[in-house]
Short mmCIF file of C-alpha atoms and ligand atoms in Angstrom, two decimals:
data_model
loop_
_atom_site.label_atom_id
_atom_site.label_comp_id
_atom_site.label_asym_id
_atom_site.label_seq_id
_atom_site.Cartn_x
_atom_site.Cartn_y
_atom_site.Cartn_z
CA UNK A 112 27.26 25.82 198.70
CA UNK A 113 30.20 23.95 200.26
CA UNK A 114 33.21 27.21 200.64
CA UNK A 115 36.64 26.07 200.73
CA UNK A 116 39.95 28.23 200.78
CA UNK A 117 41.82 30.07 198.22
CA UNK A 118 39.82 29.93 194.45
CA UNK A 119 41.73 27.99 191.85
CA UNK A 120 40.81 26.31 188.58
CA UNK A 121 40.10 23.18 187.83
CA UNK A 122 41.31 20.96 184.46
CA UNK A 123 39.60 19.91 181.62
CA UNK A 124 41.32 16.65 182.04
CA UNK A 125 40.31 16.51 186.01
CA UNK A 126 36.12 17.37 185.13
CA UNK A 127 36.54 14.70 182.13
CA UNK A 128 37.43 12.43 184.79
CA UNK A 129 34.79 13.44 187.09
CA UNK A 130 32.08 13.30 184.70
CA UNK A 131 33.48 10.02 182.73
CA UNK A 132 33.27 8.42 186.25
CA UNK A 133 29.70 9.70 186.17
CA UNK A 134 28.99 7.98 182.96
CA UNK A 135 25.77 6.25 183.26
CA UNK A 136 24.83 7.39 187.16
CA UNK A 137 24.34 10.67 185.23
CA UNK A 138 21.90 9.72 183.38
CA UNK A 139 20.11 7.88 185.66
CA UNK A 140 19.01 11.26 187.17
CA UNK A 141 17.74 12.89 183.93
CA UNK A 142 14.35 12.59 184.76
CA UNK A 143 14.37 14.18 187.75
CA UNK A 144 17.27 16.66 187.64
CA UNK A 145 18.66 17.47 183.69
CA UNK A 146 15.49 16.61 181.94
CA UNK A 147 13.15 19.25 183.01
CA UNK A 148 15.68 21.72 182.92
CA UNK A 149 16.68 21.13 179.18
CA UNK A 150 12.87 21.02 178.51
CA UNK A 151 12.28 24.60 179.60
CA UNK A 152 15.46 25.86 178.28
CA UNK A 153 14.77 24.66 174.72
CA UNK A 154 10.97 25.60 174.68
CA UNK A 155 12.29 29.22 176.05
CA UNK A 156 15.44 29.27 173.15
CA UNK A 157 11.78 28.68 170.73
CA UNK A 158 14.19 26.37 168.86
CA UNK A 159 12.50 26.01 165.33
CA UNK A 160 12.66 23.87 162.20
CA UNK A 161 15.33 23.90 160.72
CA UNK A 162 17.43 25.48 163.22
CA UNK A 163 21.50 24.80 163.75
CA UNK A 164 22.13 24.64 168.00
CA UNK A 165 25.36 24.18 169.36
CA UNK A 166 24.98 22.54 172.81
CA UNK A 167 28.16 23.31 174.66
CA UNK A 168 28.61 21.20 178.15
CA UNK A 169 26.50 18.37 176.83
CA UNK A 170 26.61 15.70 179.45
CA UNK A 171 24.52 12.93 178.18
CA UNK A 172 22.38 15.36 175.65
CA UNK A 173 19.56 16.45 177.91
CA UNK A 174 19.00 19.54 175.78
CA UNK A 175 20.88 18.46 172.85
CA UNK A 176 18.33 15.82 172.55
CA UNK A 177 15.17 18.06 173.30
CA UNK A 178 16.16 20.94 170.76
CA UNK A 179 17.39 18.12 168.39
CA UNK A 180 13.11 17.29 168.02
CA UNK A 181 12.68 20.78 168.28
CA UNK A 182 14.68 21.55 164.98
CA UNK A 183 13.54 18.36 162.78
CA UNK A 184 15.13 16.77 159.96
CA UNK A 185 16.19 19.77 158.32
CA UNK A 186 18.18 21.49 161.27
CA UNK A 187 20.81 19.84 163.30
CA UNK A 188 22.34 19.88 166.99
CA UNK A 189 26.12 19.59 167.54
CA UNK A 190 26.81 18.67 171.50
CA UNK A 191 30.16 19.05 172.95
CA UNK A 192 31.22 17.96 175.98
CA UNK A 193 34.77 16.97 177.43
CA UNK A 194 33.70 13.54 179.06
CA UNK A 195 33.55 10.87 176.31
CA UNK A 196 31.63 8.34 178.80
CA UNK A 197 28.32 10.92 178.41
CA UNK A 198 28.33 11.65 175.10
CA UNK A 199 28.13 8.06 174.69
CA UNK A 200 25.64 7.53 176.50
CA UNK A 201 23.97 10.24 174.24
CA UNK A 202 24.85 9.36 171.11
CA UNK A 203 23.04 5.50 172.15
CA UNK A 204 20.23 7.58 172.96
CA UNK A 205 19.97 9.64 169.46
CA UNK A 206 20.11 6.19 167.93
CA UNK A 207 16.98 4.51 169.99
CA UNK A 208 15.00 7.17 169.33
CA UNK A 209 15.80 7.68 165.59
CA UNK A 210 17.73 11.09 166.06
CA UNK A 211 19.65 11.07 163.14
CA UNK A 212 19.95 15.50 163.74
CA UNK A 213 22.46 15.09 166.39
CA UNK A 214 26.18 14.94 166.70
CA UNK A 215 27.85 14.47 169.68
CA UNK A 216 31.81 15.49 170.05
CA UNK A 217 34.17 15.57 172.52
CA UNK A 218 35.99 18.58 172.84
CA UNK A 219 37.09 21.42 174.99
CA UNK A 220 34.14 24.23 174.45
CA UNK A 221 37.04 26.61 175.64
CA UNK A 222 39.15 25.89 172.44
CA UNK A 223 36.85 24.36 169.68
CA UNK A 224 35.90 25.90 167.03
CA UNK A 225 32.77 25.51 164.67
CA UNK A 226 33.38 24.25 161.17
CA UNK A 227 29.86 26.23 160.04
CA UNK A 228 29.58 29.78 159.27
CA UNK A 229 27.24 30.33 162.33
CA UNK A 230 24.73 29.19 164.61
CA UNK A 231 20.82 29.98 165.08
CA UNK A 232 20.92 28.81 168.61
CA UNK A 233 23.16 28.08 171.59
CA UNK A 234 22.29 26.26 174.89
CA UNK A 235 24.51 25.48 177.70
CA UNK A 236 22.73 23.72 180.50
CA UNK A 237 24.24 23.55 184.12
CA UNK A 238 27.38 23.98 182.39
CA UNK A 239 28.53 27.87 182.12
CA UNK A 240 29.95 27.87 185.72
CA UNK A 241 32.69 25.40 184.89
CA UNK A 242 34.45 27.63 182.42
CA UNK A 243 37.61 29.05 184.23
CA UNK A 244 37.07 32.57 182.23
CA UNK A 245 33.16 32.32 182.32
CA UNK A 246 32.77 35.87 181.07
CA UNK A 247 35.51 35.83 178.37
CA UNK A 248 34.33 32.41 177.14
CA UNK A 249 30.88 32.48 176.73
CA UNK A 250 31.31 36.11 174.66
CA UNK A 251 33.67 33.85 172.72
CA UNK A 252 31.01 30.81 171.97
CA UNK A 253 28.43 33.68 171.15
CA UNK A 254 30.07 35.04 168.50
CA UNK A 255 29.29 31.48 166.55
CA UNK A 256 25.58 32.95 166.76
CA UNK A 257 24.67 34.61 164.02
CA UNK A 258 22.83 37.88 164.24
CA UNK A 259 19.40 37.67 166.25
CA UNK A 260 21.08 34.45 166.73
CA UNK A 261 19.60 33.12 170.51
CA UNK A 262 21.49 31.79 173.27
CA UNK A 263 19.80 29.74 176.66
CA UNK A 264 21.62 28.98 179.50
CA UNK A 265 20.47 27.23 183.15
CA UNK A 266 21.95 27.78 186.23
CA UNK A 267 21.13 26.87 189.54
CA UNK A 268 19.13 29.34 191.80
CA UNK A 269 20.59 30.69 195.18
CA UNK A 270 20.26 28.41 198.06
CA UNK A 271 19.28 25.72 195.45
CA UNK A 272 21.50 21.63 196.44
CA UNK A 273 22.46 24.00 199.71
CA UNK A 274 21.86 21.32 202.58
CA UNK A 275 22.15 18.33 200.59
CA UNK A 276 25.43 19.16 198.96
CA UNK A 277 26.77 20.39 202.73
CA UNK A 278 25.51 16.82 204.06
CA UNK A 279 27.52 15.29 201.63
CA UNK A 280 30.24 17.45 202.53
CA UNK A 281 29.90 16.76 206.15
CA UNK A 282 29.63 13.03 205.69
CA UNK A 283 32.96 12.86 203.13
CA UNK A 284 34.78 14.87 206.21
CA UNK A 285 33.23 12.68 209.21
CA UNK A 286 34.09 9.52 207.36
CA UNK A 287 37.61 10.43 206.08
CA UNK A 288 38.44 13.27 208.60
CA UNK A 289 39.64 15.64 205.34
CA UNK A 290 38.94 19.30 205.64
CA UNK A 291 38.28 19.36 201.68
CA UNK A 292 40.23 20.69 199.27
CA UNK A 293 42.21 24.21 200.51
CA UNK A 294 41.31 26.01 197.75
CA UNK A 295 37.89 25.57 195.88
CA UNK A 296 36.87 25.18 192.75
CA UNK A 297 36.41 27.83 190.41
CA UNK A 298 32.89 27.25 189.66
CA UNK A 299 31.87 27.78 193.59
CA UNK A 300 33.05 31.45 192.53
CA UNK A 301 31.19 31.70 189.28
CA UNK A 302 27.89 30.18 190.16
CA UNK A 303 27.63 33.07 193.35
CA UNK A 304 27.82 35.77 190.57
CA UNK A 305 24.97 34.74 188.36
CA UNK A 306 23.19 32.42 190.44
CA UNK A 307 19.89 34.98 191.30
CA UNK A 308 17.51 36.61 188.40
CA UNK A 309 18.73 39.93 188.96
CA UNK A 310 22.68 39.43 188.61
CA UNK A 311 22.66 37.03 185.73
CA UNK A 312 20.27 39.39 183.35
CA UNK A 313 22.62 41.98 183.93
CA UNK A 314 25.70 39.69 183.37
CA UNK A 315 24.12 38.29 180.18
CA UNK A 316 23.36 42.22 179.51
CA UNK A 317 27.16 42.80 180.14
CA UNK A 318 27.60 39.85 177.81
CA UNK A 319 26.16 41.66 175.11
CA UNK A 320 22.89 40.26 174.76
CA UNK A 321 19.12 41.87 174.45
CA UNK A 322 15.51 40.05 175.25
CA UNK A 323 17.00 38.74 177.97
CA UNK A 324 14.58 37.10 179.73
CA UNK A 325 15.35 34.85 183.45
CA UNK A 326 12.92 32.38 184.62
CA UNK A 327 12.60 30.53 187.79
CA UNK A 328 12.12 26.53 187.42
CA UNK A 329 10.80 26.05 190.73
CA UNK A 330 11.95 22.08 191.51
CA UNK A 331 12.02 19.83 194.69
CA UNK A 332 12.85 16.55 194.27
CA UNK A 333 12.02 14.15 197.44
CA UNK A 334 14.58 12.43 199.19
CA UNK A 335 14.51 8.57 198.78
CA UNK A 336 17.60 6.39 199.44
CA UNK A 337 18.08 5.83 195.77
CA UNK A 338 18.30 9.07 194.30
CA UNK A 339 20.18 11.23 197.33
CA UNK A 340 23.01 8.71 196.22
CA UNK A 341 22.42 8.53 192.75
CA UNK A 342 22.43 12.44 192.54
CA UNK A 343 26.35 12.16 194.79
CA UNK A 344 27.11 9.58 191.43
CA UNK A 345 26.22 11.14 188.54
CA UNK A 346 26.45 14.48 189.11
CA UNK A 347 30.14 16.80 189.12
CA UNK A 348 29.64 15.96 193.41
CA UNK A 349 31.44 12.36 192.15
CA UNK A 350 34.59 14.26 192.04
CA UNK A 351 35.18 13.94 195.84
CA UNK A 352 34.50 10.18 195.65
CA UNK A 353 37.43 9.71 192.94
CA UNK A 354 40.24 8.60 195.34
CA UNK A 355 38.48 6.74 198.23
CA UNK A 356 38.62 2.90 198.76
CA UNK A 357 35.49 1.23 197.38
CA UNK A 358 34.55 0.33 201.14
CA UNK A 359 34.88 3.96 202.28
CA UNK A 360 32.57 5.34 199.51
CA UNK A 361 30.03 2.87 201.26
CA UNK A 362 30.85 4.59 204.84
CA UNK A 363 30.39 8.26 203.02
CA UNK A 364 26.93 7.01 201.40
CA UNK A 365 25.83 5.46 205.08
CA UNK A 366 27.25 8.54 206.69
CA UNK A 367 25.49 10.93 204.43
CA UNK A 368 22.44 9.54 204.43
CA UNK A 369 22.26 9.21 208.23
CA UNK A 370 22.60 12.80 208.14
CA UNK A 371 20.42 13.73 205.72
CA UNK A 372 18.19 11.87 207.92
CA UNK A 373 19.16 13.60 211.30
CA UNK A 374 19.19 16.39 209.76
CA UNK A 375 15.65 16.33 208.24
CA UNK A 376 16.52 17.03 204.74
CA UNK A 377 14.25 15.74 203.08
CA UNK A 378 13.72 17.43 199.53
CA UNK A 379 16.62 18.24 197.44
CA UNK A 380 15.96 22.16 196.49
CA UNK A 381 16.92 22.02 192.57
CA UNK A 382 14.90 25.43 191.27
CA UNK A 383 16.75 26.66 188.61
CA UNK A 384 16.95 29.74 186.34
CA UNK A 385 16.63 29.28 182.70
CA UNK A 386 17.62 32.51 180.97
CA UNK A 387 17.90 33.37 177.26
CA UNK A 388 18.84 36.32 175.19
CA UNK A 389 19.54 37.13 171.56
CA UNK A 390 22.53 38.33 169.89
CA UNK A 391 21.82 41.58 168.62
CA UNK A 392 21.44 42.12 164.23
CA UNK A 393 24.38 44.64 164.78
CA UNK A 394 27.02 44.83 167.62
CA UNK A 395 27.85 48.44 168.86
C1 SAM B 789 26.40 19.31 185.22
S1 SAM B 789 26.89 18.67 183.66
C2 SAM B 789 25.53 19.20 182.61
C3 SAM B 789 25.38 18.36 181.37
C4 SAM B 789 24.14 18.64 180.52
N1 SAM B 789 24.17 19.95 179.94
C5 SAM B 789 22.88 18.42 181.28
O1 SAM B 789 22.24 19.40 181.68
O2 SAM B 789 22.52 17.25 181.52
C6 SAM B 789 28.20 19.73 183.17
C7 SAM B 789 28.96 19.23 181.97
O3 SAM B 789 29.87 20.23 181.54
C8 SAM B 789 30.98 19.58 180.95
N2 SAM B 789 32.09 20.54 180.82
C9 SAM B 789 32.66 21.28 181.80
N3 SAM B 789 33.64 22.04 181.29
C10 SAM B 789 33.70 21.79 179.95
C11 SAM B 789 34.51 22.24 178.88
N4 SAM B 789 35.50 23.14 179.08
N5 SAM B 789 34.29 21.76 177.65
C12 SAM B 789 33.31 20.84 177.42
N6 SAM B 789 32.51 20.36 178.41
C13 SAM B 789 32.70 20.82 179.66
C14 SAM B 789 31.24 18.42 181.90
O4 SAM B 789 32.02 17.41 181.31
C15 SAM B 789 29.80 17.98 182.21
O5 SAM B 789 29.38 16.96 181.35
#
C-alpha cells in the first residue's frame, strides 16, 4: 500500500474520471482480476431465482453479471456505478449474452435511492473502500435489504497489490520526480481497517449484520508484460496516469516494468476476502 500525507477524500466526479479513463482496459483484466472475485462472491451471497440484487460499485458488471444468471428470468440485478464508460461496457455485455435481468445506471451509490420496496441481495465488489463515510454508507445501502435480506462484499487481503502497486509508485516518481499526492486518498485509510478476516467480520458485525462469514480467495496472477500494464490501465491505479504527456506514460510503463523486473516481482498477490452477512428479520 502506497502511504502518502494527510487523509482527504476524493470526488465522485474525480473516480468517474479515473474509472471512465479505464473504460475498456478494465475489462480487459476481468478474467484474471474481477471475474473470479464476483464468482465467489455471488456463489457465497447463494443468489437464487428470482432474487432482486443491487450491485453498488459496478465497474463493468463482474458480479452484476454473475448474480444476474444466478437469479434467472424472474429476478433482476440493478448495477450502479459512477463511471458511464463501464457500465457501458456492461450493458454490451448483458446484450451478447442475452441478459435481459440486468440494468445498469449511473449514479452516485452515496445518494441514490431504490425505486423498489427492498432488496433480497446486495453485492459490492472491490468497491466499499471508496465511499468517503464507508461505515455510515454501507448501513445506509443495507437498509434497501429486506429482512434476512443478504449482503456480499470483496475486499482486498493485507499485503495483497503491495509490491506491484509500490513499483508503480516508484516508477511514476523516478520518471516524473513527484513525491505523490500530499495527502492520500481516503480509501488507503478504509481498506487498512477491514482489509484482514478478523477486523472486517467484526466491522460488518458493527454494521449490524449476523452469519457473517469471511473467506480468503487465495489469487496470484503471474507477471507478463501485458497484464502488469494492463492491470496500471484499467484498474483505479489509472488515476496517477491522468495528467502525464502520452510519451511520459510510456517512460512510467518502461520504468515500472524495469523495476518490477529488478526487483523480482514476479506474481501480482491479488487474494482477496469475500465476506457476506444477512440483515437480521428484526433490528434491535
Ligand atoms: C475497483 S472498481 C470495481 C468494479 C466492479 N465491482 C468489479 O469488481 O469489477 C470500483 C468501482 O467503484 C466505483 N465507485 C466508486 N465510488 C462510487 C460511488 N460513490 N458511486 C458509484 N460507484 C462508485 C468506481 O467508479 C469503480 O467502477
Amino acid at each position: 500500500m502506497i502511504v502518502f500525507g494527510k487523509v482527504s477524500g476524493v470526488s465522485a466526479p474525480d473516480l468517474a474520471k479515473t474509472f471512465n479513463a479505464a473504460g475498456a482496459d478494465f475489462e480487459r483484466v476481468t478474467p484474471l482480476v474481477w471475474g473470479p472475485a464476483a464468482q465467489v462472491l455471488v456463489h457465497q451471497l447463494a443468489v437464487q431465482p428470482g432474487d432482486h440484487v443491487l450491485d453498488v460499485c459496478a465497474g463493468t458488471g463482474a458480479s452484476a453479471l454473475a448474480a444476474a444468471l444466478a437469479a434467472g428470468p424472474s429476478g433482476g440485478v440493478r448495477a450502479l456505478d459512477l463511471a458511464r464508460e463501464l457500465l457501458a461496457v456492461g450493458q454490451g455485455i448483458a446484450e451478447t449474452r442475452g441478459l435481459r435481468n440486468v440494468v445498469f445506471e449511473e449514479a452516485d451509490v452515496t445518494s441514490w435511492q431504490p425505486s423498489r420496496a427492498a432488496y433480497d441481495a446486495l453485492a459490492c465488489s472491490y468497491g466499499v473502500f471508496f465511499l468517503p463515510d464507508m461505515d455510515e454508507q454501507v448501513e445506509r445501502l443495507l437498509g434497501f435489504l429486506r429482512p434476512d435480506g443478504r449482503a456480499g462484499f470483496t475486499v482486498w487481503l493485507h499485503g495483497a497489490l503491495e509490491d506491484y502497486a509500490v513499483a508503480f509508485g516508484d516508477a511514476l516518481k523516478h520518471v516524473t520526480g513527484a513525491e505523490g499526492p500530499a495527502r492520500r486518498p481516503v480509501w488507503e485509510d478504509n481498506i487498512v481497517r477491514i482489509n484482514q478476516r478478523e477486523s472486517l467480520t467484526a466491522w460488518l458485525h458493527e454494521r449490524g449484520l449476523v452469519d457473517v462469514s469471511v473467506t480468503v480467495l487465495s489469487s496470484h496472477i503471474p507477471v507478463t508484460e501485458t497484464f502488469a500494464w494492463d492491470f496500471v490501465r484499467g484498474s483505479g491505479m489509472r488515476g496517477a496516469l491522468l495528467a502525464l504527456q502520452p510519451e511520459v506514460v510510456t517512460a512510467v510503463r518502461e520504468e515500472f516494468l524495469a523495476m518490477l523486473g529488478r526487483r523480482g516481482i514476479t506474481m501480482v498477490d491479488a487474494s482477496t476476502l469475500v465476506a457476506t452477512g444477512r440483515r437480521p428479520s428484526c433490528r434491535g
